[in-house]
Amino acid sequence: MSRFSRRTFVCTTIALFCAGLGAVAQAAEPIKIGLITALSGQSALAGEAITRGMQVAIDEINAKGGLLDGRKLELVRRDDEANPAKGVVAARELIYKEKVAAIFGGLDTPVSMAIVPLVNQAKMPFIGPWAAGTPITKNGAKPNYVFRVSAVDEVVDVAMVDYAQKTFNASKFGLIMVNNPWGESNERGLIAALAAKGIKPVGSEKFEGNDVDVVPQLTRLKAAGADALFLVGNVGPSAQVVKSLDRMGWKVPVVSHWGPAGGRFTELAGPNAKEVHFVQTYSFFGKQSPVGEKVITALKAKYSNIKGPEDITPAVGVANAYDAMQLTALAIQKAGSTDGNAIREGFYKIDNYDGLIKQYKQPFSPEVHDALTAQDYVWAQFIDNRILPVGLAK
């Protein structure tokens, strides 16, 4: 063999070897999944619940060999501190620096709403396991990269009206809403749900997220004759509503969105926290499906502070995030790549998934980006610092 031929042979062999190593490295490269949520402050418990639901699902997927010919999933978290501006900064970092394949958005509707235009522009799949604002998924973008496995305000609002009428025989409704996009979304939804029954609220009041006294607003609702209150607010503000009711000595049924479930509600609201009835999408109490038993077992094995269902709280954070992660994995597998547009199309190709909350049948379509319906809601109370379905709260 000539010197030229030997040199060519050696160079070609080295090139092929390096190419092989590169292909192996690429195949082994993890698929990063971003999470932006409140990991500090009053709602940190809910942020941790979302984390745990996602992580248990990721561990399960990785144990089965990962996705796309053996690539493992890796969770990358960022704390938005319930601040929309910080949520947008976190989203930019996850998209452009971390190169995630998809982003999960956490708790707060204002944060999610701030992120939505960014992810649609970047063609980045954005999956909501908590924030319920109707415009998050119904955002007008075409194509729309935002999907959700959670409650939806306009559907919850109908359920709140039905529940208040059935449970408390109420007919004069007062609205007490946090003054932000989430409160506005529910105010519109509740007024529409009442109008469908030929009813108008006797009053609608707003409070700020940092208010420590809402007695004036509640006094106006009492004077207007309200016999039930619809409450929308996160943990801290909702607790202040309960404490203000206590100061007034006003015993009135309170039917709430799920804000109180997001953190230290009983600690902040006091003994009458148990009087608030709020919506949930899942409970780990009672008889579980095989998927429910599997998830409880995995949570106990991974987290030392989980001994039973009472320690899996807020349950909706864990359950929504678990199912959302599994559905996202299916979308990636259907896509056959981590390309954002391919994953978006992958969500539409999911046929069936036997999930934790329910059995999903074609959960997404170009017209429907919300996987849960009103039939997937349950009602709960805090009993002895535990979130229990109302039927079990005895």
mmCIF file of C-alpha atoms in Angstrom:
data_model
loop_
_atom_site.group_PDB
_atom_site.id
_atom_site.type_symbol
_atom_site.label_atom_id
_atom_site.label_comp_id
_atom_site.label_asym_id
_atom_site.label_seq_id
_atom_site.Cartn_x
_atom_site.Cartn_y
_atom_site.Cartn_z
ATOM 1 C CA MET A 1 0.000 0.000 0.000
ATOM 2 C CA SER A 2 1.399 3.435 -0.969
ATOM 3 C CA ARG A 3 2.052 6.086 1.644
ATOM 4 C CA PHE A 4 -0.861 8.109 0.209
ATOM 5 C CA SER A 5 -3.184 5.137 0.346
ATOM 6 C CA ARG A 6 -2.174 4.308 3.919
ATOM 7 C CA ARG A 7 -2.709 7.908 4.963
ATOM 8 C CA THR A 8 -6.112 7.966 3.277
ATOM 9 C CA PHE A 9 -7.070 4.667 4.907
ATOM 10 C CA VAL A 10 -6.027 5.856 8.378
ATOM 11 C CA CYS A 11 -7.787 9.209 8.011
ATOM 12 C CA THR A 12 -10.949 7.567 6.735
ATOM 13 C CA THR A 13 -10.926 5.036 9.588
ATOM 14 C CA ILE A 14 -10.459 7.767 12.182
ATOM 15 C CA ALA A 15 -13.226 9.859 10.613
ATOM 16 C CA LEU A 16 -15.652 6.940 10.633
ATOM 17 C CA PHE A 17 -14.715 6.105 14.231
ATOM 18 C CA CYS A 18 -15.283 9.695 15.348
ATOM 19 C CA ALA A 19 -18.561 9.838 13.458
ATOM 20 C CA GLY A 20 -19.614 6.685 15.250
ATOM 21 C CA LEU A 21 -18.717 8.181 18.600
ATOM 22 C CA GLY A 22 -20.668 11.326 17.700
ATOM 23 C CA ALA A 23 -23.736 9.284 16.794
ATOM 24 C CA VAL A 24 -23.532 7.402 20.089
ATOM 25 C CA ALA A 25 -23.107 10.654 22.007
ATOM 26 C CA GLN A 26 -26.081 12.187 20.208
ATOM 27 C CA ALA A 27 -28.232 9.129 20.890
ATOM 28 C CA ALA A 28 -27.317 9.267 24.552
ATOM 29 C CA GLU A 29 -27.902 13.025 24.864
ATOM 30 C CA PRO A 30 -30.730 13.595 27.365
ATOM 31 C CA ILE A 31 -34.003 15.205 26.363
ATOM 32 C CA LYS A 32 -34.411 18.195 28.641
ATOM 33 C CA ILE A 33 -37.875 19.093 29.945
ATOM 34 C CA GLY A 34 -38.204 22.542 31.515
ATOM 35 C CA LEU A 35 -40.400 23.490 34.467
ATOM 36 C CA ILE A 36 -41.213 27.069 35.456
ATOM 37 C CA THR A 37 -43.173 27.319 38.689
ATOM 38 C CA ALA A 38 -43.252 28.851 42.146
ATOM 39 C CA LEU A 39 -40.601 27.011 44.149
ATOM 40 C CA SER A 40 -40.495 29.579 46.947
ATOM 41 C CA GLY A 41 -43.083 31.625 48.823
ATOM 42 C CA GLN A 42 -46.627 30.700 49.856
ATOM 43 C CA SER A 43 -47.223 28.449 46.844
ATOM 44 C CA ALA A 44 -43.951 26.507 47.050
ATOM 45 C CA LEU A 45 -45.790 23.383 48.214
ATOM 46 C CA ALA A 46 -47.732 23.305 44.956
ATOM 47 C CA GLY A 47 -44.554 23.854 42.934
ATOM 48 C CA GLU A 48 -42.978 20.899 44.694
ATOM 49 C CA ALA A 49 -46.080 18.779 44.010
ATOM 50 C CA ILE A 50 -45.791 19.524 40.288
ATOM 51 C CA THR A 51 -42.095 18.641 40.452
ATOM 52 C CA ARG A 52 -42.820 15.317 42.125
ATOM 53 C CA GLY A 53 -45.531 14.349 39.661
ATOM 54 C CA MET A 54 -43.251 15.093 36.731
ATOM 55 C CA GLN A 55 -40.229 13.386 38.286
ATOM 56 C CA VAL A 56 -42.080 10.148 39.076
ATOM 57 C CA ALA A 57 -43.311 10.043 35.472
ATOM 58 C CA ILE A 58 -39.796 10.789 34.163
ATOM 59 C CA ASP A 59 -38.286 8.041 36.334
ATOM 60 C CA GLU A 60 -40.865 5.601 34.998
ATOM 61 C CA ILE A 61 -40.206 6.562 31.370
ATOM 62 C CA ASN A 62 -36.421 6.388 31.835
ATOM 63 C CA ALA A 63 -36.673 2.987 33.524
ATOM 64 C CA LYS A 64 -38.415 1.711 30.382
ATOM 65 C CA GLY A 65 -35.502 2.887 28.238
ATOM 66 C CA GLY A 66 -36.308 6.557 27.666
ATOM 67 C CA LEU A 67 -37.472 7.995 24.355
ATOM 68 C CA LEU A 68 -36.214 8.175 20.778
ATOM 69 C CA ASP A 69 -33.920 5.144 20.868
ATOM 70 C CA GLY A 70 -32.703 5.376 24.409
ATOM 71 C CA ARG A 71 -32.495 9.086 25.229
ATOM 72 C CA LYS A 72 -33.290 9.720 28.892
ATOM 73 C CA LEU A 73 -35.480 12.575 30.096
ATOM 74 C CA GLU A 74 -33.969 15.217 32.370
ATOM 75 C CA LEU A 75 -35.971 17.787 34.393
ATOM 76 C CA VAL A 76 -34.635 21.359 34.498
ATOM 77 C CA ARG A 77 -36.443 23.633 36.981
ATOM 78 C CA ARG A 78 -36.654 27.398 37.388
ATOM 79 C CA ASP A 79 -38.346 29.380 40.183
ATOM 80 C CA ASP A 80 -40.651 32.112 38.879
ATOM 81 C CA GLU A 81 -41.503 33.333 42.408
ATOM 82 C CA ALA A 82 -45.080 33.874 41.112
ATOM 83 C CA ASN A 83 -43.710 36.828 39.120
ATOM 84 C CA PRO A 84 -44.609 37.111 35.396
ATOM 85 C CA ALA A 85 -41.403 38.962 34.500
ATOM 86 C CA LYS A 86 -39.269 36.294 36.171
ATOM 87 C CA GLY A 87 -41.294 33.618 34.414
ATOM 88 C CA VAL A 88 -40.485 35.143 31.024
ATOM 89 C CA VAL A 89 -36.757 35.371 31.880
ATOM 90 C CA ALA A 90 -36.837 31.709 32.951
ATOM 91 C CA ALA A 91 -38.600 30.707 29.734
ATOM 92 C CA ARG A 92 -35.989 32.459 27.589
ATOM 93 C CA GLU A 93 -33.202 30.712 29.486
ATOM 94 C CA LEU A 94 -34.806 27.291 29.106
ATOM 95 C CA ILE A 95 -35.474 27.787 25.395
ATOM 96 C CA TYR A 96 -32.248 29.392 24.243
ATOM 97 C CA LYS A 97 -29.642 28.249 26.776
ATOM 98 C CA GLU A 98 -30.866 24.894 28.086
ATOM 99 C CA LYS A 99 -32.362 23.894 24.707
ATOM 100 C CA VAL A 100 -35.293 22.091 26.304
ATOM 101 C CA ALA A 101 -37.703 20.088 24.159
ATOM 102 C CA ALA A 102 -40.780 21.323 26.051
ATOM 103 C CA ILE A 103 -41.629 23.613 28.953
ATOM 104 C CA PHE A 104 -44.107 22.964 31.732
ATOM 105 C CA GLY A 105 -45.660 26.143 33.159
ATOM 106 C CA GLY A 106 -46.593 26.048 36.794
ATOM 107 C CA LEU A 107 -49.090 27.720 39.027
ATOM 108 C CA ASP A 108 -50.105 31.247 38.244
ATOM 109 C CA THR A 109 -52.268 32.355 35.341
ATOM 110 C CA PRO A 110 -50.530 35.778 35.079
ATOM 111 C CA VAL A 111 -47.146 34.035 34.759
ATOM 112 C CA SER A 112 -48.412 31.584 32.164
ATOM 113 C CA MET A 113 -50.125 34.343 30.193
ATOM 114 C CA ALA A 114 -46.843 36.270 30.065
ATOM 115 C CA ILE A 115 -45.005 33.204 28.742
ATOM 116 C CA VAL A 116 -47.585 32.179 26.107
ATOM 117 C CA PRO A 117 -46.591 34.700 23.375
ATOM 118 C CA LEU A 118 -42.922 33.790 23.807
ATOM 119 C CA VAL A 119 -43.417 30.035 23.437
ATOM 120 C CA ASN A 120 -45.723 30.419 20.446
ATOM 121 C CA GLN A 121 -43.147 32.641 18.753
ATOM 122 C CA ALA A 122 -40.322 30.213 19.567
ATOM 123 C CA LYS A 123 -42.391 27.177 18.481
ATOM 124 C CA MET A 124 -41.820 25.656 21.912
ATOM 125 C CA PRO A 125 -44.434 23.217 23.317
ATOM 126 C CA PHE A 126 -45.752 24.641 26.603
ATOM 127 C CA ILE A 127 -47.718 22.318 28.888
ATOM 128 C CA GLY A 128 -49.812 23.576 31.805
ATOM 129 C CA PRO A 129 -50.299 21.259 34.816
ATOM 130 C CA TRP A 130 -51.975 23.874 37.072
ATOM 131 C CA ALA A 131 -52.819 27.437 35.934
ATOM 132 C CA ALA A 132 -56.469 27.435 34.882
ATOM 133 C CA GLY A 133 -56.982 30.750 33.083
ATOM 134 C CA THR A 134 -59.117 30.117 30.008
ATOM 135 C CA PRO A 135 -56.991 32.301 27.644
ATOM 136 C CA ILE A 136 -53.827 30.274 28.353
ATOM 137 C CA THR A 137 -54.824 27.633 25.816
ATOM 138 C CA LYS A 138 -57.446 29.704 23.987
ATOM 139 C CA ASN A 139 -54.855 32.303 23.083
ATOM 140 C CA GLY A 140 -55.697 32.900 19.415
ATOM 141 C CA ALA A 141 -52.331 31.720 18.080
ATOM 142 C CA LYS A 142 -52.227 29.668 14.891
ATOM 143 C CA PRO A 143 -50.414 27.392 15.269
ATOM 144 C CA ASN A 144 -50.889 27.127 19.018
ATOM 145 C CA TYR A 145 -48.109 25.455 21.023
ATOM 146 C CA VAL A 146 -49.870 25.579 24.418
ATOM 147 C CA PHE A 147 -51.492 22.444 25.898
ATOM 148 C CA ARG A 148 -52.959 21.785 29.332
ATOM 149 C CA VAL A 149 -53.795 18.924 31.690
ATOM 150 C CA SER A 150 -55.594 20.894 34.384
ATOM 151 C CA ALA A 151 -58.801 22.668 35.216
ATOM 152 C CA VAL A 152 -60.110 25.391 32.887
ATOM 153 C CA ASP A 153 -61.704 28.477 34.404
ATOM 154 C CA GLU A 154 -64.765 28.669 32.164
ATOM 155 C CA VAL A 155 -65.546 25.016 32.928
ATOM 156 C CA VAL A 156 -64.758 25.322 36.650
ATOM 157 C CA ASP A 157 -67.047 28.355 36.865
ATOM 158 C CA VAL A 158 -70.026 26.357 35.596
ATOM 159 C CA ALA A 159 -69.171 23.611 38.085
ATOM 160 C CA MET A 160 -68.915 26.154 40.951
ATOM 161 C CA VAL A 161 -72.402 27.489 40.230
ATOM 162 C CA ASP A 162 -73.911 23.997 39.982
ATOM 163 C CA TYR A 163 -72.180 22.890 43.185
ATOM 164 C CA ALA A 164 -73.283 25.944 45.194
ATOM 165 C CA GLN A 165 -76.893 25.525 44.125
ATOM 166 C CA LYS A 166 -76.968 21.800 44.804
ATOM 167 C CA THR A 167 -74.968 21.745 48.046
ATOM 168 C CA PHE A 168 -76.094 24.967 49.736
ATOM 169 C CA ASN A 169 -79.378 25.727 47.948
ATOM 170 C CA ALA A 170 -77.945 29.170 47.287
ATOM 171 C CA SER A 171 -79.570 31.700 44.956
ATOM 172 C CA LYS A 172 -77.871 35.037 45.709
ATOM 173 C CA PHE A 173 -74.236 34.877 44.784
ATOM 174 C CA GLY A 174 -71.445 37.244 45.645
ATOM 175 C CA LEU A 175 -68.121 37.201 43.785
ATOM 176 C CA ILE A 176 -64.854 37.894 45.618
ATOM 177 C CA MET A 177 -61.951 37.758 43.153
ATOM 178 C CA VAL A 178 -58.233 38.490 43.182
ATOM 179 C CA ASN A 179 -57.483 41.551 41.056
ATOM 180 C CA ASN A 180 -55.357 39.970 38.316
ATOM 181 C CA PRO A 181 -55.917 38.158 34.983
ATOM 182 C CA TRP A 182 -56.939 34.967 36.791
ATOM 183 C CA GLY A 183 -59.599 36.821 38.757
ATOM 184 C CA GLU A 184 -60.801 38.563 35.602
ATOM 185 C CA SER A 185 -61.020 35.244 33.746
ATOM 186 C CA ASN A 186 -63.211 33.764 36.476
ATOM 187 C CA GLU A 187 -65.329 36.857 36.928
ATOM 188 C CA ARG A 188 -66.292 36.658 33.262
ATOM 189 C CA GLY A 189 -66.831 32.907 33.505
ATOM 190 C CA LEU A 190 -68.967 33.056 36.650
ATOM 191 C CA ILE A 191 -71.136 35.881 35.313
ATOM 192 C CA ALA A 192 -71.675 33.856 32.123
ATOM 193 C CA ALA A 193 -72.434 30.656 34.079
ATOM 194 C CA LEU A 194 -74.974 32.502 36.234
ATOM 195 C CA ALA A 195 -76.508 34.224 33.193
ATOM 196 C CA ALA A 196 -77.093 30.818 31.612
ATOM 197 C CA LYS A 197 -79.386 30.116 34.576
ATOM 198 C CA GLY A 198 -81.068 33.529 34.407
ATOM 199 C CA ILE A 199 -79.214 34.832 37.469
ATOM 200 C CA LYS A 200 -77.073 37.908 38.105
ATOM 201 C CA PRO A 201 -74.573 38.127 40.984
ATOM 202 C CA VAL A 202 -75.653 40.432 43.780
ATOM 203 C CA GLY A 203 -72.171 41.915 43.741
ATOM 204 C CA SER A 204 -68.621 41.443 42.509
ATOM 205 C CA GLU A 205 -65.654 42.583 44.585
ATOM 206 C CA LYS A 206 -61.900 42.581 43.993
ATOM 207 C CA PHE A 207 -58.938 42.348 46.352
ATOM 208 C CA GLU A 208 -55.204 42.688 45.845
ATOM 209 C CA GLY A 209 -52.831 39.775 46.305
ATOM 210 C CA ASN A 210 -51.173 41.446 49.299
ATOM 211 C CA ASP A 211 -54.348 42.636 51.069
ATOM 212 C CA VAL A 212 -54.581 41.646 54.732
ATOM 213 C CA ASP A 213 -58.150 42.869 55.256
ATOM 214 C CA VAL A 214 -61.088 42.455 52.876
ATOM 215 C CA VAL A 215 -63.830 43.300 55.388
ATOM 216 C CA PRO A 216 -65.029 46.327 53.365
ATOM 217 C CA GLN A 217 -65.581 44.245 50.222
ATOM 218 C CA LEU A 218 -67.262 41.441 52.155
ATOM 219 C CA THR A 219 -69.460 43.930 54.026
ATOM 220 C CA ARG A 220 -70.814 45.203 50.714
ATOM 221 C CA LEU A 221 -71.576 41.664 49.575
ATOM 222 C CA LYS A 222 -73.335 40.901 52.860
ATOM 223 C CA ALA A 223 -75.413 44.060 52.577
ATOM 224 C CA ALA A 224 -76.378 43.037 49.028
ATOM 225 C CA GLY A 225 -77.863 39.827 50.446
ATOM 226 C CA ALA A 226 -75.350 37.241 49.270
ATOM 227 C CA ASP A 227 -76.142 33.746 50.587
ATOM 228 C CA ALA A 228 -73.004 32.160 49.079
ATOM 229 C CA LEU A 229 -69.617 33.445 47.965
ATOM 230 C CA PHE A 230 -67.560 32.431 44.969
ATOM 231 C CA LEU A 231 -63.881 32.853 45.847
ATOM 232 C CA VAL A 232 -60.945 33.025 43.448
ATOM 233 C CA GLY A 233 -57.464 33.640 44.817
ATOM 234 C CA ASN A 234 -54.248 31.852 45.660
ATOM 235 C CA VAL A 235 -53.309 30.615 49.114
ATOM 236 C CA GLY A 236 -52.466 33.853 50.937
ATOM 237 C CA PRO A 237 -55.287 36.064 49.605
ATOM 238 C CA SER A 238 -57.878 33.295 50.052
ATOM 239 C CA ALA A 239 -56.767 32.893 53.675
ATOM 240 C CA GLN A 240 -57.295 36.617 54.235
ATOM 241 C CA VAL A 241 -60.868 36.311 52.952
ATOM 242 C CA VAL A 242 -61.566 33.576 55.522
ATOM 243 C CA LYS A 243 -59.982 35.591 58.335
ATOM 244 C CA SER A 244 -61.994 38.669 57.332
ATOM 245 C CA LEU A 245 -65.190 36.607 57.428
ATOM 246 C CA ASP A 246 -64.200 35.510 60.933
ATOM 247 C CA ARG A 247 -63.714 39.117 62.050
ATOM 248 C CA MET A 248 -67.163 39.966 60.721
ATOM 249 C CA GLY A 249 -68.765 36.921 62.302
ATOM 250 C CA TRP A 250 -70.389 36.168 58.942
ATOM 251 C CA LYS A 251 -71.101 32.484 58.418
ATOM 252 C CA VAL A 252 -71.673 32.106 54.694
ATOM 253 C CA PRO A 253 -70.880 29.174 52.372
ATOM 254 C CA VAL A 254 -67.683 29.689 50.388
ATOM 255 C CA VAL A 255 -67.249 27.818 47.103
ATOM 256 C CA SER A 256 -63.755 28.316 45.748
ATOM 257 C CA HIS A 257 -61.566 27.651 42.779
ATOM 258 C CA TRP A 258 -58.577 25.526 43.782
ATOM 259 C CA GLY A 259 -56.302 28.322 44.958
ATOM 260 C CA PRO A 260 -56.467 27.288 48.648
ATOM 261 C CA ALA A 261 -54.983 23.880 47.780
ATOM 262 C CA GLY A 262 -51.688 25.402 46.671
ATOM 263 C CA GLY A 263 -49.925 25.787 50.025
ATOM 264 C CA ARG A 264 -50.247 26.570 53.734
ATOM 265 C CA PHE A 265 -53.943 27.464 53.651
ATOM 266 C CA THR A 266 -55.003 25.973 56.981
ATOM 267 C CA GLU A 267 -52.051 27.567 58.752
ATOM 268 C CA LEU A 268 -52.789 30.989 57.256
ATOM 269 C CA ALA A 269 -56.595 30.909 57.349
ATOM 270 C CA GLY A 270 -57.173 29.411 60.779
ATOM 271 C CA PRO A 271 -59.841 26.980 61.985
ATOM 272 C CA ASN A 272 -62.500 28.037 59.485
ATOM 273 C CA ALA A 273 -60.330 26.984 56.561
ATOM 274 C CA LYS A 274 -62.309 23.748 56.709
ATOM 275 C CA GLU A 275 -65.505 25.586 55.725
ATOM 276 C CA VAL A 276 -64.213 26.376 52.245
ATOM 277 C CA HIS A 277 -65.217 23.912 49.522
ATOM 278 C CA PHE A 278 -62.898 23.914 46.525
ATOM 279 C CA VAL A 279 -62.458 22.092 43.236
ATOM 280 C CA GLN A 280 -59.813 19.424 42.539
ATOM 281 C CA THR A 281 -59.037 17.097 39.648
ATOM 282 C CA TYR A 282 -57.857 14.111 41.674
ATOM 283 C CA SER A 283 -57.671 12.560 45.123
ATOM 284 C CA PHE A 284 -55.326 9.837 46.334
ATOM 285 C CA PHE A 285 -57.857 8.891 49.019
ATOM 286 C CA GLY A 286 -60.265 6.027 48.465
ATOM 287 C CA LYS A 287 -59.964 3.120 46.051
ATOM 288 C CA GLN A 288 -57.268 3.690 43.447
ATOM 289 C CA SER A 289 -56.825 2.436 39.908
ATOM 290 C CA PRO A 290 -53.737 0.332 39.130
ATOM 291 C CA VAL A 291 -52.060 3.530 37.891
ATOM 292 C CA GLY A 292 -52.948 5.269 41.166
ATOM 293 C CA GLU A 293 -51.472 2.448 43.217
ATOM 294 C CA LYS A 294 -48.325 2.498 41.074
ATOM 295 C CA VAL A 295 -47.883 6.256 41.530
ATOM 296 C CA ILE A 296 -48.421 6.102 45.310
ATOM 297 C CA THR A 297 -45.847 3.311 45.581
ATOM 298 C CA ALA A 298 -43.338 5.292 43.511
ATOM 299 C CA LEU A 299 -43.874 8.452 45.587
ATOM 300 C CA LYS A 300 -43.362 6.552 48.837
ATOM 301 C CA ALA A 301 -40.164 5.004 47.524
ATOM 302 C CA LYS A 302 -38.709 8.285 46.248
ATOM 303 C CA TYR A 303 -39.771 10.769 48.947
ATOM 304 C CA SER A 304 -39.224 9.838 52.578
ATOM 305 C CA ASN A 305 -41.889 12.230 53.890
ATOM 306 C CA ILE A 306 -44.668 10.468 51.956
ATOM 307 C CA LYS A 307 -46.202 7.727 54.091
ATOM 308 C CA GLY A 308 -49.712 7.738 52.649
ATOM 309 C CA PRO A 309 -52.321 9.710 50.649
ATOM 310 C CA GLU A 310 -52.461 12.493 53.242
ATOM 311 C CA ASP A 311 -48.844 13.362 52.438
ATOM 312 C CA ILE A 312 -49.408 13.675 48.675
ATOM 313 C CA THR A 313 -50.514 17.284 48.662
ATOM 314 C CA PRO A 314 -51.687 19.181 46.779
ATOM 315 C CA ALA A 315 -52.881 16.084 44.959
ATOM 316 C CA VAL A 316 -53.792 18.004 41.809
ATOM 317 C CA GLY A 317 -50.206 19.174 41.363
ATOM 318 C CA VAL A 318 -48.896 15.622 41.473
ATOM 319 C CA ALA A 319 -51.687 14.073 39.399
ATOM 320 C CA ASN A 320 -51.919 16.732 36.692
ATOM 321 C CA ALA A 321 -48.136 16.858 36.287
ATOM 322 C CA TYR A 322 -47.804 13.057 36.157
ATOM 323 C CA ASP A 323 -50.385 12.665 33.412
ATOM 324 C CA ALA A 324 -49.132 15.740 31.545
ATOM 325 C CA MET A 325 -45.573 14.381 31.530
ATOM 326 C CA GLN A 326 -46.714 10.990 30.269
ATOM 327 C CA LEU A 327 -48.776 12.606 27.508
ATOM 328 C CA THR A 328 -45.852 14.840 26.545
ATOM 329 C CA ALA A 329 -43.603 11.776 26.319
ATOM 330 C CA LEU A 330 -46.132 10.158 24.002
ATOM 331 C CA ALA A 331 -46.180 13.312 21.869
ATOM 332 C CA ILE A 332 -42.367 13.279 21.616
ATOM 333 C CA GLN A 333 -42.421 9.601 20.680
ATOM 334 C CA LYS A 334 -45.106 10.250 18.050
ATOM 335 C CA ALA A 335 -43.015 13.155 16.731
ATOM 336 C CA GLY A 336 -39.939 10.999 16.391
ATOM 337 C CA SER A 337 -37.808 14.003 17.266
ATOM 338 C CA THR A 338 -37.497 16.953 19.661
ATOM 339 C CA ASP A 339 -38.509 19.492 17.032
ATOM 340 C CA GLY A 340 -41.140 21.775 18.541
ATOM 341 C CA ASN A 341 -43.552 21.714 15.625
ATOM 342 C CA ALA A 342 -43.274 17.930 15.348
ATOM 343 C CA ILE A 343 -44.067 17.574 19.075
ATOM 344 C CA ARG A 344 -47.072 19.883 18.666
ATOM 345 C CA GLU A 345 -48.347 17.609 15.912
ATOM 346 C CA GLY A 346 -47.474 14.630 18.105
ATOM 347 C CA PHE A 347 -50.008 15.715 20.719
ATOM 348 C CA TYR A 348 -52.749 15.435 18.097
ATOM 349 C CA LYS A 349 -51.642 11.889 17.243
ATOM 350 C CA ILE A 350 -52.161 10.487 20.764
ATOM 351 C CA ASP A 351 -54.966 7.957 20.551
ATOM 352 C CA ASN A 352 -55.363 6.503 24.027
ATOM 353 C CA TYR A 353 -53.498 6.735 27.309
ATOM 354 C CA ASP A 354 -54.559 4.946 30.494
ATOM 355 C CA GLY A 355 -53.669 7.748 32.894
ATOM 356 C CA LEU A 356 -53.877 8.532 36.573
ATOM 357 C CA ILE A 357 -56.803 10.962 36.415
ATOM 358 C CA LYS A 358 -58.676 9.081 33.709
ATOM 359 C CA GLN A 359 -58.352 7.111 30.503
ATOM 360 C CA TYR A 360 -57.566 9.669 27.827
ATOM 361 C CA LYS A 361 -59.029 9.135 24.370
ATOM 362 C CA GLN A 362 -57.660 11.508 21.749
ATOM 363 C CA PRO A 363 -57.167 14.170 24.428
ATOM 364 C CA PHE A 364 -55.950 16.865 22.040
ATOM 365 C CA SER A 365 -56.915 18.175 18.626
ATOM 366 C CA PRO A 366 -56.093 21.374 16.730
ATOM 367 C CA GLU A 367 -59.307 22.835 18.166
ATOM 368 C CA VAL A 368 -59.040 21.436 21.733
ATOM 369 C CA HIS A 369 -55.843 21.872 23.756
ATOM 370 C CA ASP A 370 -57.345 20.993 27.161
ATOM 371 C CA ALA A 371 -57.325 17.313 28.131
ATOM 372 C CA LEU A 372 -59.644 17.522 31.162
ATOM 373 C CA THR A 373 -63.371 18.246 31.254
ATOM 374 C CA ALA A 374 -65.958 19.043 33.928
ATOM 375 C CA GLN A 375 -66.492 15.309 34.435
ATOM 376 C CA ASP A 376 -62.947 15.089 35.806
ATOM 377 C CA TYR A 377 -63.494 17.443 38.783
ATOM 378 C CA VAL A 378 -64.029 16.499 42.430
ATOM 379 C CA TRP A 379 -64.866 18.746 45.394
ATOM 380 C CA ALA A 380 -62.769 18.850 48.529
ATOM 381 C CA GLN A 381 -62.229 20.399 51.966
ATOM 382 C CA PHE A 382 -59.354 20.732 54.383
ATOM 383 C CA ILE A 383 -60.007 18.355 57.273
ATOM 384 C CA ASP A 384 -57.261 18.117 59.933
ATOM 385 C CA ASN A 385 -54.857 19.761 57.485
ATOM 386 C CA ARG A 386 -55.619 17.112 54.856
ATOM 387 C CA ILE A 387 -57.344 17.683 51.525
ATOM 388 C CA LEU A 388 -60.233 15.235 51.453
ATOM 389 C CA PRO A 389 -63.075 14.770 48.966
ATOM 390 C CA VAL A 390 -66.243 16.239 50.431
ATOM 391 C CA GLY A 391 -67.852 12.792 50.580
ATOM 392 C CA LEU A 392 -64.993 11.564 52.780
ATOM 393 C CA ALA A 393 -64.745 14.712 54.908
ATOM 394 C CA LYS A 394 -66.675 13.385 57.895
#
